[in-house]
Amino acid sequence: MQGGYVDDKWVQGGTNADAYAIWHWHLMDVFVYFSHSLVTLPPPCWTNTAHRHGVKVLGTFITEGDEGKLAVALGFDGWLINMEVELDVDQIPNLKEFVSHLTQTMHSSVPGSLAIWYDSVTIDGKLDWQDQLNEKNKPFFDICDGIFVNYTWKEDYPKLSAAVAGDRKFDVYMGIDVFGRNTFGGGKWNTNVALDVIKKDDVSAAIFAPGWIYETKQPPDFQTAQNHWWSLVEKSWGILQNYPKVLPFYSNFDQGHGLHISLEGEQMLDTPWNNISSQGFQPMLEFKDDPNPDTIQVLVDFKEASYSGGGNVTFKGTLEENASFIARLFQAELLLGNLPVYITYSVKSEETSLLGLLLEFSSARKERKSVLLASRRIDQSSTKFSELIVPRQVKMLETTTEWATREARIIMGGYTITGISAVCYRPEPENSRRTLESASNVQDNASVHTPAEYFAILGDISIKTSGQNSDFPLSSSWLVEAQYVKFASDSQGTKTLSAKIIWKLKDGNDSVFPQYNIYLGKPAKQAVGSLDGRVESTQEYLGVARVESFYISDLIIPSNTDALKFIIQVCSVEGTSQNLDKSPFLLLDVKDK
């Protein structure tokens, strides 16, 4: 078990690092949103993203002076209690009552929640960090869910703490300060030194301030340094979170920030943005310290074209003919029933750079199978698999993006999908076998296997039990309204609109849809004329909402416009979207405003 911690400078900095600095979710169980304010509440975007990956989120209650107030939890999973003050010993019973009451209240309010005590004030009221679990802080440990041990522990302290904790040894979180401030092992690029000791002695770890990577501008660039640092953590600690675990599963590899936004392969926005609520399931990529320049590099990328959102997985490098390269994407726990499973994925690549998916299965009797989804023939000697399925091409976008969407149907009742990997390979030339057979010397054979440039992009992946698109409610099923409508004009006479658009189902049921794309329908006077003389309406993408509301600020109203049409495109958990002409909308009168 492991906790991920962010220091106050990083989370309050307002930079793009906020959106993607923690996306190695498979390496943590608990994430604490920390600052030196008295009460720190995790923003909903962090809570939503962590929960999506199966990670609990805690807020922080900290006293570093004379203040003393308590906040109410807002849907996250508990608290880190940090009492860094001297207390009169007579107040200790009150403090214990507070910790006990908070723990019990959280458990009853949020099943599975946690209250963690920080190793600071002792049972005699002194501010005296123990750096281990002992008799001076164990009374607090006994009435809550765990203890975050201060960073300046010695090599034998994890073992001593485990002995004191007994059967609760994994509730002891040995702290590691990534900045290296008197922490065991020195932190920074030696954080894994402390992790190795903690793992050996069978207690848990609390990693504080991985924002060190960003704040200190570690070379050569943030993303490379970030991946390298977390790869050291994985090498020491292993993977703690397996996902996906439930169907349907969808990921577009979005990290919650980007330089553009695309929907179904079409770019909608070409400006930088940041919204961590949009972060999709992140792949469990393996990063090598010294990647071979003659093989394939794999990275979550936000610069190359995206199929959905602002991210993708990019594969680039060199690859020989008749060779393949396998890259881990997810370690899953997807138990399959008797219904067929449909796997859909989008790819953008050159004709000589092919990309498939390798699915690994395991049964209750430990039987193992692997199925390769590949659009072209592949040499099985280079990639071991039980079965080859050629997916049908669902859609090919006839645009400059050249995205292809492929789908395959699999029936594996009783099996569990345990692994999802990408397979990079090159097409086998029809005459390659004849060339090898007729080759007269080694030089001719070598020329056939000369490595060539490889480049492919995986846009998204969906696994579901239905081959059809989601059933969306009719447009008439929704009630769409505008609140706080405000019109303004500048000195040049340009009119603007600010408003809050809200929507809900008329039957009163809660919406089960995770996302809504918001469009502005252009009025008829601005519509585009088609070749046959008809007038076709066009839409302008405005943004995305994760709840049933969307704020519009200072939207410029085109001149001679009588009404604005706001379209709410409903999106499913499977990654599909409702047709715009069937989506709910609001027609807002702006005439004479």
Coordinates of C-alpha atoms in Angstrom, one line a residue:
M1 CA 0.0 0.0 0.0
Q2 CA 1.2 3.4 -0.8
G3 CA 0.1 7.0 -0.5
G4 CA 0.7 9.8 -3.0
Y5 CA 1.1 13.3 -1.5
V6 CA 1.4 16.7 -3.1
D7 CA 3.0 19.7 -1.4
D8 CA 1.2 23.0 -1.1
K9 CA 3.2 25.0 -3.7
W10 CA 2.5 22.4 -6.4
V11 CA -1.2 22.0 -6.0
Q12 CA -1.9 25.7 -5.6
G13 CA 0.4 26.8 -8.5
G14 CA -2.3 26.9 -11.2
T15 CA 0.0 25.5 -13.8
N16 CA -0.5 22.7 -16.3
A17 CA 1.4 20.5 -14.0
D18 CA -1.7 20.3 -11.8
A19 CA -3.5 18.4 -14.5
Y20 CA -1.0 15.6 -15.2
A21 CA 1.6 15.5 -12.5
I22 CA 0.0 12.5 -10.9
W23 CA -1.2 10.1 -13.5
H24 CA 0.7 6.9 -12.4
W25 CA -2.4 5.9 -10.5
H26 CA -1.6 2.2 -10.7
L27 CA 1.3 2.8 -8.2
M28 CA -0.8 4.2 -5.3
D29 CA -3.7 3.2 -3.1
V30 CA -4.4 6.5 -1.3
F31 CA -3.9 10.1 -2.5
V32 CA -3.8 13.0 0.0
Y33 CA -4.5 16.5 -1.1
F34 CA -2.2 18.6 1.2
S35 CA -1.5 22.2 2.0
H36 CA -0.5 24.2 5.0
S37 CA -4.0 25.7 5.3
L38 CA -6.0 24.6 8.3
V39 CA -8.4 22.5 6.2
T40 CA -7.6 21.4 2.7
L41 CA -10.5 20.0 0.6
P42 CA -9.6 18.0 -2.5
P43 CA -11.2 19.6 -5.6
P44 CA -13.9 17.5 -7.2
C45 CA -11.7 17.0 -10.3
W46 CA -9.0 15.3 -8.3
T47 CA -11.5 13.2 -6.4
N48 CA -13.3 12.1 -9.6
T49 CA -10.1 11.2 -11.4
A50 CA -8.6 9.3 -8.5
H51 CA -11.9 7.3 -7.9
R52 CA -11.9 6.5 -11.6
H53 CA -8.7 4.6 -11.1
G54 CA -9.7 3.0 -7.7
V55 CA -7.6 5.4 -5.6
K56 CA -8.9 6.9 -2.3
V57 CA -8.6 10.6 -1.7
L58 CA -8.1 12.3 1.6
G59 CA -8.3 15.9 2.7
T60 CA -6.0 17.4 5.3
F61 CA -6.8 18.8 8.7
I62 CA -3.7 20.5 10.0
T63 CA -2.9 22.8 13.0
E64 CA 0.3 24.7 13.0
G65 CA -0.7 27.6 15.2
D66 CA -3.6 28.6 17.4
E67 CA -6.4 28.0 15.0
G68 CA -8.9 25.2 15.5
K69 CA -11.9 24.6 13.2
L70 CA -13.2 21.6 11.3
A71 CA -14.6 21.4 7.8
V72 CA -17.2 19.0 6.4
A73 CA -16.2 16.4 3.8
L74 CA -17.3 16.9 0.3
G75 CA -17.5 13.4 -1.2
F76 CA -13.9 12.3 -0.8
D77 CA -12.6 9.4 1.4
G78 CA -11.3 10.8 4.7
W79 CA -8.7 12.9 6.4
L80 CA -5.1 13.2 7.2
I81 CA -5.0 14.7 10.8
N82 CA -1.8 16.7 11.3
M83 CA -1.7 18.3 14.8
E84 CA 1.7 20.1 14.8
V85 CA 1.1 22.0 18.0
E86 CA 2.0 21.7 21.6
L87 CA -1.0 20.8 23.8
D88 CA -1.7 20.9 27.4
V89 CA -1.8 17.3 28.6
D90 CA -5.3 17.9 30.0
Q91 CA -6.4 18.4 26.4
I92 CA -5.3 15.0 25.2
P93 CA -8.5 13.2 26.2
N94 CA -10.4 15.8 24.1
L95 CA -8.1 15.2 21.2
K96 CA -8.5 11.5 21.4
E97 CA -12.3 11.9 21.5
F98 CA -12.1 14.1 18.4
V99 CA -9.9 11.6 16.5
S100 CA -12.2 8.7 17.5
H101 CA -15.4 10.6 16.6
L102 CA -14.0 11.7 13.3
T103 CA -13.0 8.2 12.4
Q104 CA -16.3 6.6 13.3
T105 CA -18.3 9.4 11.7
M106 CA -16.4 9.0 8.4
H107 CA -16.9 5.2 8.5
S108 CA -20.6 5.5 8.9
S109 CA -20.9 8.3 6.3
V110 CA -18.5 7.0 3.7
P111 CA -17.9 3.2 3.8
G112 CA -14.3 2.4 3.3
S113 CA -13.1 5.9 4.3
L114 CA -9.9 6.5 6.2
A115 CA -8.7 8.8 9.0
I116 CA -4.9 8.8 9.2
W117 CA -3.0 10.3 12.2
Y118 CA 0.3 12.1 11.5
D119 CA 3.3 11.4 13.7
S120 CA 3.6 14.8 15.5
V121 CA 2.0 15.6 18.9
T122 CA 2.5 12.8 21.4
I123 CA 0.2 11.4 24.1
D124 CA 1.8 13.7 26.7
G125 CA 1.0 16.8 24.6
K126 CA 4.5 17.4 23.3
L127 CA 5.2 18.3 19.6
D128 CA 7.8 15.5 19.3
W129 CA 8.1 13.6 16.0
Q130 CA 8.9 9.9 16.9
D131 CA 9.8 8.7 13.3
Q132 CA 8.2 5.4 14.2
L133 CA 5.2 3.8 15.8
N134 CA 5.8 3.5 19.6
E135 CA 4.0 3.9 22.9
K136 CA 4.0 7.7 22.6
N137 CA 1.8 7.8 19.5
K138 CA 0.2 4.4 19.5
P139 CA -2.9 5.5 21.5
F140 CA -3.9 7.7 18.5
F141 CA -3.1 4.9 16.0
D142 CA -5.4 2.6 18.0
I143 CA -8.4 4.8 17.4
C144 CA -8.0 5.6 13.7
D145 CA -7.2 3.9 10.5
G146 CA -3.4 4.4 10.4
I147 CA -0.4 6.6 11.1
F148 CA 1.7 8.6 8.7
V149 CA 5.2 8.3 10.2
N150 CA 7.5 11.4 10.0
Y151 CA 10.2 11.2 7.3
T152 CA 13.4 11.2 9.4
W153 CA 13.3 7.5 10.4
K154 CA 16.3 5.2 10.6
E155 CA 16.8 2.0 8.8
D156 CA 15.4 -0.3 11.5
Y157 CA 12.4 1.9 12.3
P158 CA 10.0 0.2 9.8
K159 CA 10.7 -3.1 11.4
L160 CA 10.3 -1.8 14.9
S161 CA 7.0 -0.1 13.9
A162 CA 5.7 -3.3 12.3
A163 CA 6.3 -5.2 15.6
V164 CA 4.4 -2.5 17.6
A165 CA 1.5 -2.5 15.1
G166 CA 1.1 -6.3 15.1
D167 CA -1.6 -7.4 12.7
R168 CA -2.1 -3.8 11.6
K169 CA 1.4 -3.4 10.3
F170 CA 0.1 -2.3 6.8
D171 CA -1.7 0.6 8.6
V172 CA 1.8 2.1 9.3
Y173 CA 2.8 4.5 6.5
M174 CA 6.5 5.3 6.6
G175 CA 7.0 8.8 5.2
I176 CA 9.4 9.7 2.4
D177 CA 10.0 13.3 1.5
V178 CA 10.9 13.4 -2.2
F179 CA 12.7 16.8 -1.6
G180 CA 15.1 14.8 0.5
R181 CA 14.8 16.9 3.7
N182 CA 16.5 14.6 6.2
T183 CA 14.5 11.7 4.8
F184 CA 15.9 8.2 4.8
G185 CA 17.8 7.5 1.5
G186 CA 17.9 11.1 0.5
G187 CA 14.6 11.2 -1.6
K188 CA 14.8 12.7 -5.0
W189 CA 16.2 10.1 -7.4
N190 CA 17.0 7.8 -4.5
T191 CA 13.4 7.6 -3.3
N192 CA 13.4 3.9 -4.2
V193 CA 16.1 3.3 -1.6
A194 CA 13.6 4.0 1.2
L195 CA 10.9 2.1 -0.6
D196 CA 13.1 -1.0 -0.8
V197 CA 13.5 -0.9 3.0
I198 CA 9.8 -0.3 3.7
K199 CA 8.8 -3.1 1.4
K200 CA 11.2 -5.5 3.0
D201 CA 9.8 -4.9 6.5
D202 CA 6.2 -5.3 5.4
V203 CA 4.8 -1.8 6.2
S204 CA 3.2 0.8 3.9
A205 CA 4.8 3.9 2.4
A206 CA 3.7 7.5 2.2
I207 CA 5.4 9.5 -0.6
F208 CA 5.3 13.2 0.1
A209 CA 5.7 15.9 -2.6
P210 CA 6.4 14.2 -5.9
G211 CA 5.9 17.7 -7.3
W212 CA 9.7 18.0 -6.7
I213 CA 10.1 16.8 -10.3
Y214 CA 8.2 19.7 -11.7
E215 CA 9.2 22.4 -9.2
T216 CA 12.9 21.8 -9.6
K217 CA 12.6 21.4 -13.4
Q218 CA 14.3 18.0 -13.6
P219 CA 16.0 17.4 -17.0
P220 CA 15.6 16.8 -19.8
D221 CA 11.9 17.7 -19.6
F222 CA 9.1 17.2 -17.2
Q223 CA 7.3 14.3 -18.9
T224 CA 10.5 12.3 -19.4
A225 CA 11.7 12.9 -15.8
Q226 CA 8.3 12.2 -14.4
N227 CA 8.1 8.8 -16.2
H228 CA 11.6 7.9 -15.1
W229 CA 11.0 8.8 -11.5
W230 CA 7.8 6.7 -11.3
S231 CA 9.4 3.8 -13.1
L232 CA 11.8 3.6 -10.1
V233 CA 8.9 3.5 -7.8
E234 CA 7.3 0.7 -9.8
K235 CA 10.5 -1.2 -10.0
S236 CA 10.8 -1.1 -6.2
W237 CA 7.1 -1.4 -5.2
G238 CA 5.3 -3.1 -8.0
I239 CA 1.8 -2.3 -9.4
L240 CA -0.9 -1.8 -6.7
Q241 CA -4.0 -1.0 -8.8
N242 CA -5.2 -3.3 -11.6
Y243 CA -7.7 -1.8 -14.0
P244 CA -10.1 -2.1 -15.8
K245 CA -12.2 -4.1 -13.5
V246 CA -15.8 -3.6 -14.8
L247 CA -17.5 -3.4 -18.2
P248 CA -18.0 -1.3 -20.1
F249 CA -14.5 0.0 -20.2
Y250 CA -13.3 3.0 -22.2
S251 CA -10.1 5.1 -22.3
N252 CA -9.0 7.8 -24.7
F253 CA -5.7 8.2 -22.7
D254 CA -6.6 11.8 -22.0
Q255 CA -4.4 13.2 -19.2
G256 CA -6.7 16.1 -18.4
H257 CA -4.7 18.7 -20.4
G258 CA -3.6 19.3 -23.9
L259 CA -2.9 21.5 -26.9
H260 CA -6.1 20.5 -28.8
I261 CA -9.4 18.6 -28.4
S262 CA -10.7 16.1 -30.9
L263 CA -14.0 14.2 -31.1
E264 CA -14.2 11.1 -33.2
G265 CA -11.0 12.0 -35.0
E266 CA -12.0 15.6 -35.9
Q267 CA -10.2 18.4 -34.2
M268 CA -12.5 20.7 -32.4
L269 CA -10.1 23.0 -30.5
D270 CA -6.5 23.9 -31.2
T271 CA -5.7 25.9 -28.1
P272 CA -4.1 24.8 -24.8
W273 CA -6.5 23.6 -22.1
N274 CA -6.5 22.1 -18.6
N275 CA -9.3 20.1 -17.0
I276 CA -8.3 17.1 -14.9
S277 CA -11.9 15.9 -14.7
S278 CA -11.5 14.9 -18.3
Q279 CA -8.6 12.5 -17.5
G280 CA -9.4 9.1 -18.8
F281 CA -8.0 5.7 -17.6
Q282 CA -4.3 6.0 -17.8
P283 CA -2.2 3.1 -19.3
M284 CA 0.3 1.3 -17.3
L285 CA 3.2 1.9 -19.6
E286 CA 6.7 0.4 -18.9
F287 CA 9.5 3.0 -19.0
K288 CA 13.1 1.9 -19.6
D289 CA 15.9 4.0 -18.2
D290 CA 18.0 3.6 -21.4
P291 CA 15.6 3.0 -24.3
N292 CA 17.2 1.3 -27.3
P293 CA 17.2 3.8 -30.2
D294 CA 16.7 0.8 -32.5
T295 CA 13.3 -0.2 -31.0
I296 CA 9.9 1.4 -30.3
Q297 CA 9.4 4.2 -27.8
V298 CA 6.0 4.3 -26.2
L299 CA 4.5 7.4 -24.5
V300 CA 1.2 9.0 -23.6
D301 CA 1.3 12.0 -25.9
F302 CA -0.7 15.3 -26.2
K303 CA 1.2 16.8 -29.1
E304 CA 0.3 14.3 -31.8
A305 CA -3.3 14.0 -33.2
S306 CA -5.9 12.6 -30.9
Y307 CA -9.0 10.6 -31.7
S308 CA -11.0 11.7 -28.7
G309 CA -10.0 14.4 -26.1
G310 CA -6.4 15.6 -26.1
G311 CA -4.3 12.5 -25.5
N312 CA -3.2 9.3 -27.2
V313 CA -0.6 6.6 -27.0
T314 CA 2.2 7.2 -29.6
F315 CA 4.6 4.4 -30.8
K316 CA 7.6 5.5 -32.7
G317 CA 11.1 4.2 -33.6
T318 CA 12.4 1.5 -35.9
L319 CA 11.2 -2.1 -36.5
E320 CA 12.3 -4.9 -38.7
E321 CA 10.1 -6.8 -41.1
N322 CA 8.7 -10.0 -39.6
A323 CA 9.4 -8.6 -36.1
S324 CA 7.0 -7.2 -33.5
F325 CA 7.1 -5.1 -30.4
I326 CA 4.7 -5.6 -27.5
A327 CA 3.8 -2.7 -25.1
R328 CA 1.8 -3.2 -22.0
L329 CA -1.3 -1.0 -21.8
F330 CA -3.4 -2.3 -18.9
Q331 CA -3.3 -5.0 -16.3
A332 CA -6.9 -5.9 -16.0
E333 CA -9.4 -7.9 -13.9
L334 CA -12.3 -8.1 -16.3
L335 CA -14.4 -11.2 -15.6
L336 CA -16.4 -12.1 -18.7
G337 CA -19.8 -13.7 -18.8
N338 CA -21.4 -15.7 -21.6
L339 CA -22.3 -12.7 -23.7
P340 CA -20.0 -11.7 -26.6
V341 CA -17.5 -8.9 -25.8
Y342 CA -16.8 -6.2 -28.4
I343 CA -13.4 -4.6 -28.5
T344 CA -13.2 -1.4 -30.5
Y345 CA -10.1 0.7 -31.0
S346 CA -8.9 3.6 -33.2
V347 CA -5.6 3.7 -35.0
K348 CA -3.7 6.2 -37.1
S349 CA -0.6 4.9 -38.9
E350 CA 1.2 4.5 -42.1
E351 CA 0.6 1.5 -44.3
T352 CA 3.9 0.0 -43.2
S353 CA 3.3 0.6 -39.5
L354 CA 0.6 -1.7 -38.2
L355 CA -0.8 -1.7 -34.7
G356 CA -2.9 -4.5 -33.1
L357 CA -4.1 -5.4 -29.6
L358 CA -3.1 -8.5 -27.6
L359 CA -5.6 -9.7 -25.0
E360 CA -4.5 -12.1 -22.3
F361 CA -7.1 -14.4 -20.6
S362 CA -7.1 -16.6 -17.5
S363 CA -9.7 -19.0 -16.3
A364 CA -10.6 -20.1 -12.7
R365 CA -8.6 -23.3 -13.5
K366 CA -5.5 -21.3 -14.4
E367 CA -5.9 -21.9 -18.1
R368 CA -4.3 -19.1 -20.1
K369 CA -5.0 -17.9 -23.6
S370 CA -4.0 -14.9 -25.6
V371 CA -5.9 -13.4 -28.6
L372 CA -4.3 -11.1 -31.1
L373 CA -6.4 -8.5 -32.9
A374 CA -4.5 -7.6 -36.0
S375 CA -5.7 -6.2 -39.3
R376 CA -3.0 -8.0 -41.3
R377 CA -1.1 -11.2 -41.2
I378 CA 1.7 -11.4 -38.6
D379 CA 4.5 -13.8 -38.0
Q380 CA 3.5 -15.9 -35.0
S381 CA 7.1 -16.8 -34.2
S382 CA 7.7 -13.2 -33.1
T383 CA 4.5 -12.8 -31.1
K384 CA 3.1 -15.8 -29.2
F385 CA -0.7 -15.9 -29.2
S386 CA -3.4 -18.6 -29.1
E387 CA -5.7 -17.2 -31.7
L388 CA -5.6 -14.4 -34.4
I389 CA -8.7 -12.4 -35.1
V390 CA -8.9 -9.9 -37.9
P391 CA -11.1 -7.1 -36.7
R392 CA -13.6 -5.5 -39.1
Q393 CA -13.1 -1.9 -40.0
V394 CA -16.0 0.0 -38.5
K395 CA -15.1 3.4 -39.8
M396 CA -12.4 5.1 -41.8
L397 CA -12.3 8.9 -41.6
E398 CA -11.7 10.3 -45.1
T399 CA -9.8 13.3 -43.8
T400 CA -6.2 14.4 -43.4
T401 CA -6.2 12.6 -40.0
E402 CA -6.8 9.1 -41.6
W403 CA -8.1 7.5 -38.4
A404 CA -9.4 4.0 -38.7
T405 CA -11.7 2.4 -36.2
R406 CA -11.7 -1.4 -35.9
E407 CA -13.9 -3.8 -33.9
A408 CA -13.7 -7.5 -33.0
R409 CA -16.1 -9.8 -31.3
I410 CA -14.9 -12.4 -28.7
I411 CA -16.8 -15.0 -26.7
M412 CA -14.7 -16.2 -23.7
G413 CA -17.3 -17.1 -21.0
G414 CA -15.7 -17.8 -17.6
Y415 CA -12.4 -16.2 -18.5
T416 CA -11.0 -13.0 -17.1
I417 CA -9.1 -10.5 -19.2
T418 CA -5.9 -10.0 -17.3
G419 CA -3.8 -8.0 -19.8
I420 CA -4.2 -5.6 -22.7
S421 CA -1.2 -4.8 -24.8
A422 CA -0.4 -3.0 -28.0
V423 CA 1.5 -4.9 -30.7
C424 CA 3.6 -3.0 -33.2
Y425 CA 4.4 -4.9 -36.4
R426 CA 5.2 -4.4 -40.0
P427 CA 3.3 -6.1 -42.9
E428 CA 4.9 -9.1 -44.4
P429 CA 5.6 -8.4 -48.1
E430 CA 3.9 -11.0 -50.4
N431 CA 7.2 -11.8 -52.0
S432 CA 9.3 -11.8 -48.8
R433 CA 9.3 -15.7 -48.5
R434 CA 10.2 -16.1 -52.2
T435 CA 13.0 -13.5 -51.7
L436 CA 14.4 -15.5 -48.8
E437 CA 14.3 -18.8 -50.6
S438 CA 16.1 -17.4 -53.6
A439 CA 18.6 -15.4 -51.7
S440 CA 22.1 -16.4 -52.7
N441 CA 24.1 -14.8 -50.0
V442 CA 23.9 -13.4 -46.4
Q443 CA 24.0 -9.9 -47.6
D444 CA 20.7 -10.4 -49.6
N445 CA 19.1 -11.9 -46.5
A446 CA 20.3 -9.0 -44.3
S447 CA 18.8 -6.4 -46.6
V448 CA 15.4 -8.0 -46.2
H449 CA 15.5 -7.4 -42.4
T450 CA 16.8 -3.9 -42.4
P451 CA 15.0 -1.9 -39.7
A452 CA 12.7 0.8 -41.0
E453 CA 11.0 3.7 -39.4
Y454 CA 7.8 2.9 -37.5
F455 CA 5.1 5.3 -36.3
A456 CA 1.5 4.7 -35.1
I457 CA -1.0 6.3 -32.8
L458 CA -3.6 4.5 -30.6
G459 CA -6.5 6.9 -30.2
D460 CA -8.9 5.1 -27.9
I461 CA -10.0 1.6 -26.8
S462 CA -13.5 0.4 -25.8
I463 CA -14.6 -3.0 -24.3
K464 CA -18.3 -3.6 -23.9
T465 CA -20.9 -6.4 -24.1
S466 CA -23.0 -4.8 -26.8
G467 CA -22.1 -4.3 -30.5
Q468 CA -24.6 -1.4 -30.8
N469 CA -24.2 2.2 -29.7
S470 CA -25.7 3.3 -26.5
D471 CA -29.4 4.1 -26.2
F472 CA -29.7 7.8 -25.5
P473 CA -32.8 9.5 -24.2
L474 CA -34.8 11.4 -26.7
S475 CA -34.1 15.1 -27.0
S476 CA -37.6 15.7 -25.6
S477 CA -36.7 13.8 -22.5
W478 CA -34.6 16.6 -21.2
L479 CA -35.4 19.9 -19.6
V480 CA -32.8 22.5 -20.6
E481 CA -32.8 26.0 -19.1
A482 CA -30.6 29.1 -18.7
Q483 CA -29.9 30.8 -15.4
Y484 CA -28.1 34.0 -14.5
V485 CA -28.4 35.3 -18.0
K486 CA -26.5 38.6 -18.5
F487 CA -26.1 40.6 -21.7
A488 CA -23.5 43.3 -22.1
S489 CA -22.2 45.6 -24.8
D490 CA -18.8 47.3 -25.3
S491 CA -18.0 50.7 -26.7
Q492 CA -17.9 49.3 -30.2
G493 CA -21.4 47.9 -29.8
T494 CA -20.3 44.2 -29.6
K495 CA -22.8 42.3 -27.6
T496 CA -21.8 39.4 -25.3
L497 CA -23.7 36.8 -23.3
S498 CA -22.9 35.2 -19.9
A499 CA -25.1 32.5 -18.5
K500 CA -25.3 29.1 -16.8
I501 CA -26.9 26.4 -18.9
I502 CA -28.4 23.5 -16.9
W503 CA -30.2 20.3 -18.0
K504 CA -31.9 17.4 -16.3
L505 CA -34.2 14.5 -17.2
K506 CA -37.9 15.3 -17.0
D507 CA -38.7 12.1 -15.3
G508 CA -36.6 13.1 -12.3
N509 CA -34.1 10.3 -12.5
D510 CA -30.5 11.0 -12.1
S511 CA -28.4 11.0 -15.2
V512 CA -26.0 8.1 -15.7
F513 CA -24.0 9.8 -18.4
P514 CA -20.4 10.8 -17.5
Q515 CA -19.9 13.6 -20.1
Y516 CA -21.6 16.2 -22.2
N517 CA -20.1 18.1 -25.2
I518 CA -21.5 21.6 -25.5
Y519 CA -22.0 23.2 -29.0
L520 CA -23.2 26.5 -30.2
G521 CA -25.5 26.0 -33.2
K522 CA -24.9 28.8 -35.7
P523 CA -28.0 30.7 -36.7
A524 CA -29.5 30.3 -40.1
K525 CA -28.1 33.6 -41.3
Q526 CA -24.6 32.3 -40.7
A527 CA -25.2 28.8 -42.0
V528 CA -23.1 27.3 -44.8
G529 CA -24.7 26.7 -48.2
S530 CA -24.3 23.2 -49.7
L531 CA -23.7 22.3 -53.3
D532 CA -27.4 21.6 -54.0
G533 CA -28.5 24.9 -52.6
R534 CA -29.9 23.7 -49.3
V535 CA -28.8 25.4 -46.1
E536 CA -26.9 23.3 -43.6
S537 CA -26.5 24.3 -40.0
T538 CA -23.1 24.2 -38.4
Q539 CA -22.0 23.9 -34.8
E540 CA -19.1 25.4 -32.9
Y541 CA -17.6 23.4 -30.1
L542 CA -17.6 25.3 -26.8
G543 CA -16.4 22.7 -24.2
V544 CA -17.2 19.7 -22.1
A545 CA -19.2 19.3 -18.9
R546 CA -19.0 16.4 -16.4
V547 CA -22.1 17.6 -14.5
E548 CA -25.4 18.8 -15.8
S549 CA -24.4 22.4 -16.1
F550 CA -22.1 24.6 -18.2
Y551 CA -21.0 28.2 -17.7
I552 CA -20.8 30.6 -20.6
S553 CA -18.8 33.8 -20.1
D554 CA -18.6 36.8 -22.4
L555 CA -19.8 34.9 -25.5
I556 CA -19.8 37.2 -28.5
I557 CA -23.2 37.4 -30.1
P558 CA -23.0 37.8 -33.9
S559 CA -24.7 40.8 -35.3
N560 CA -28.3 40.5 -36.6
T561 CA -28.7 37.3 -34.5
D562 CA -32.2 36.6 -33.1
A563 CA -31.5 33.4 -31.2
L564 CA -28.6 31.2 -30.1
K565 CA -29.0 27.4 -30.0
F566 CA -27.0 25.6 -27.3
I567 CA -26.7 21.8 -28.0
I568 CA -26.0 19.3 -25.2
Q569 CA -24.4 16.2 -26.8
V570 CA -24.8 13.3 -24.4
C571 CA -21.8 10.9 -24.1
S572 CA -21.9 7.3 -22.7
V573 CA -19.4 5.5 -20.5
E574 CA -18.5 3.4 -23.7
G575 CA -17.1 6.5 -25.4
T576 CA -20.0 6.9 -27.9
S577 CA -21.9 10.2 -28.4
Q578 CA -25.4 11.1 -29.3
N579 CA -26.0 12.5 -32.8
L580 CA -26.1 16.2 -32.6
D581 CA -29.4 16.5 -34.5
K582 CA -31.0 14.2 -31.8
S583 CA -29.4 15.9 -28.8
P584 CA -31.2 18.1 -26.3
F585 CA -30.8 21.8 -26.9
L586 CA -31.8 25.3 -25.6
L587 CA -32.9 28.0 -27.9
L588 CA -32.1 31.4 -26.3
D589 CA -33.7 34.5 -27.5
V590 CA -31.1 37.3 -27.9
K591 CA -33.1 39.7 -30.1
D592 CA -33.0 43.3 -29.0
K593 CA -30.9 42.4 -25.9

